């Protein structure tokens, strides 16, 4: 699953015997990757779109596990454009029912963070490291593409991801989040919603995010350029390797 067409098109291209089912103004691409029955879909942006898409995947397509690939804005100063973050746990940075609940707590679920599945994390870590170490990104993106985004030696970080219905486009937004939730590595708009639905239905999941921008005053320029030129290639390389391990 991804949030935008550009985030899934490389993965759709991996499907054998592809078919399309339209439902809820979304296109669900079904087929096989490495002999495994697979559904690929983009939800559109935001937590509502993501949650309803995951619910449809569970009820209509009977998925048993979920992989999300997409892009994110860096919050940690250690992250650069082209690095990858694997979500160990997810939080909704815009959830706030104070004074009735603690800030960020999901009402009536008594949870603030949703943890990713340990076995999934292990497989995804291995695959992402394989892709980064084998320099396969260099061959699919090309030296010029990497140079344009100043991607030299992209790295993986495993940790916290924050999600909310906001695109971060200023240092002020970034600094606010960083001071409130100092362990958050990156910000995006769907992961914690995907995680909550998967938690509620006992579906193991991974949220894999490539840094497209550093969530600052330049993010409205960096984000579309990265999405257009690079994001789909990252997703396809990682998903290909994960399916080889399954
Ligand atoms: N996804 C990618 N970049 C983002 C940003 N700056 N804010 C929110 N979501 C994003």
Coordinates of C-alpha atoms in Angstrom, one line a residue, residues 45-188:
X45 CA -3.3 11.2 1.4
X46 CA -4.3 11.4 5.0
X47 CA -5.4 9.3 7.9
X48 CA -9.1 8.8 6.9
X49 CA -8.2 7.7 3.3
X50 CA -5.5 5.4 4.7
X51 CA -7.8 3.8 7.4
X52 CA -10.7 3.2 5.0
X53 CA -8.3 1.6 2.5
X54 CA -6.8 -0.8 5.1
X55 CA -10.3 -1.7 6.3
X56 CA -11.3 -2.6 2.7
X57 CA -8.1 -4.6 2.2
X58 CA -8.9 -6.6 5.3
X59 CA -12.7 -7.2 4.7
X60 CA -12.8 -7.4 0.9
X61 CA -9.4 -8.7 -0.1
X62 CA -8.8 -10.8 3.1
X63 CA -5.2 -9.6 3.5
X64 CA -3.1 -11.4 6.2
X65 CA -0.3 -8.9 6.3
X66 CA 0.4 -5.4 5.1
X67 CA 3.5 -3.5 3.8
X68 CA 3.3 0.3 3.4
X69 CA 5.9 2.1 1.3
X70 CA 6.0 5.8 0.8
X71 CA 7.9 9.0 1.6
X72 CA 8.2 11.2 4.7
X73 CA 9.7 14.4 5.9
X74 CA 12.7 14.1 8.2
X75 CA 12.4 15.4 11.7
X76 CA 15.6 13.9 13.1
X77 CA 18.7 16.0 12.0
X78 CA 20.5 12.7 11.3
X79 CA 18.3 12.0 8.3
X80 CA 18.9 13.2 4.8
X81 CA 16.9 13.0 1.6
X82 CA 17.2 9.4 0.3
X83 CA 17.6 7.8 3.7
X84 CA 15.0 5.2 4.8
X85 CA 13.0 4.9 8.0
X86 CA 11.4 1.7 9.2
X87 CA 8.6 2.4 11.7
X88 CA 9.2 0.5 15.0
X89 CA 6.2 2.4 16.5
X90 CA 3.7 4.9 15.2
X91 CA 2.0 7.9 16.9
X92 CA -0.7 10.3 15.7
X93 CA 0.9 13.7 16.4
X94 CA -2.4 15.5 15.9
X95 CA -4.4 13.4 18.3
X96 CA -5.3 15.5 21.3
X97 CA -8.4 14.9 23.5
X98 CA -7.0 16.8 26.5
X99 CA -8.1 17.3 29.2
X100 CA -10.2 14.1 28.9
X101 CA -7.2 12.0 27.8
X102 CA -3.4 12.4 27.8
X103 CA -2.1 14.2 24.7
X104 CA -1.6 11.7 21.8
X105 CA -3.6 8.9 23.4
X106 CA -6.0 7.2 21.0
X107 CA -9.4 7.6 22.8
X108 CA -10.9 4.4 24.2
X109 CA -8.1 2.3 22.9
X110 CA -5.8 3.2 25.8
X111 CA -2.8 3.3 23.5
X112 CA -0.6 6.2 22.3
X113 CA 1.9 4.2 20.2
X114 CA 1.1 1.2 17.9
X115 CA 4.1 -1.1 17.7
X116 CA 5.1 -2.8 14.4
X117 CA 5.4 -6.6 14.2
X118 CA 8.8 -7.9 15.3
X119 CA 9.1 -10.6 12.5
X120 CA 8.1 -8.0 9.9
X121 CA 10.7 -5.6 11.2
X122 CA 13.4 -8.2 11.0
X123 CA 12.6 -9.1 7.3
X124 CA 12.2 -5.5 6.3
X125 CA 15.4 -4.5 8.0
X126 CA 17.3 -7.2 6.1
X127 CA 15.7 -6.3 2.8
X128 CA 16.3 -2.6 3.1
X129 CA 20.0 -3.2 4.1
X130 CA 20.4 -5.5 1.2
X131 CA 19.0 -2.9 -1.2
X132 CA 21.2 -0.2 0.3
X133 CA 24.4 -2.3 0.4
X134 CA 24.0 -3.9 -3.0
X135 CA 23.8 -0.4 -4.5
X136 CA 20.8 -1.6 -6.6
X137 CA 19.3 1.8 -6.1
X138 CA 22.3 3.2 -8.0
X139 CA 21.5 1.1 -11.0
X140 CA 17.7 1.9 -11.0
X141 CA 18.0 5.6 -10.2
X142 CA 21.3 6.4 -12.0
X143 CA 24.2 8.5 -10.9
X144 CA 22.6 11.7 -12.2
X145 CA 19.4 11.1 -10.3
X146 CA 21.3 10.4 -7.0
X147 CA 23.5 13.5 -7.6
X148 CA 20.5 15.7 -8.2
X149 CA 19.2 14.9 -4.7
X150 CA 22.6 14.8 -3.1
X151 CA 22.1 11.1 -2.2
X152 CA 25.5 9.7 -1.5
X153 CA 25.3 6.7 1.0
X154 CA 21.7 6.4 2.0
X155 CA 21.1 4.7 5.4
X156 CA 18.4 3.0 7.3
X157 CA 17.1 4.1 10.7
X158 CA 14.5 2.1 12.7
X159 CA 12.4 4.0 15.1
X160 CA 9.4 6.3 15.7
X161 CA 7.2 7.7 13.0
X162 CA 4.6 10.4 13.6
X163 CA 1.5 10.8 11.4
X164 CA -1.1 13.5 11.1
X165 CA -3.3 15.3 8.6
X166 CA -0.7 18.1 8.0
X167 CA 2.0 18.6 5.4
X168 CA 5.1 20.0 7.3
X169 CA 6.5 22.9 5.3
X170 CA 8.3 25.1 7.9
X171 CA 11.1 24.9 10.4
X172 CA 8.6 26.1 13.0
X173 CA 6.3 23.0 12.5
X174 CA 9.3 20.8 12.5
X175 CA 10.9 22.3 15.7
X176 CA 7.5 22.1 17.5
X177 CA 7.1 18.4 16.8
X178 CA 10.8 17.8 17.6
X179 CA 10.4 19.5 21.0
X180 CA 7.1 17.7 21.9
X181 CA 8.1 14.2 20.6
X182 CA 12.0 14.1 20.5
X183 CA 12.2 10.5 19.5
X184 CA 10.3 10.9 16.3
X185 CA 12.5 10.3 13.2
X186 CA 10.1 11.5 10.5
X187 CA 6.6 12.7 9.8
X188 CA 4.0 11.6 7.2

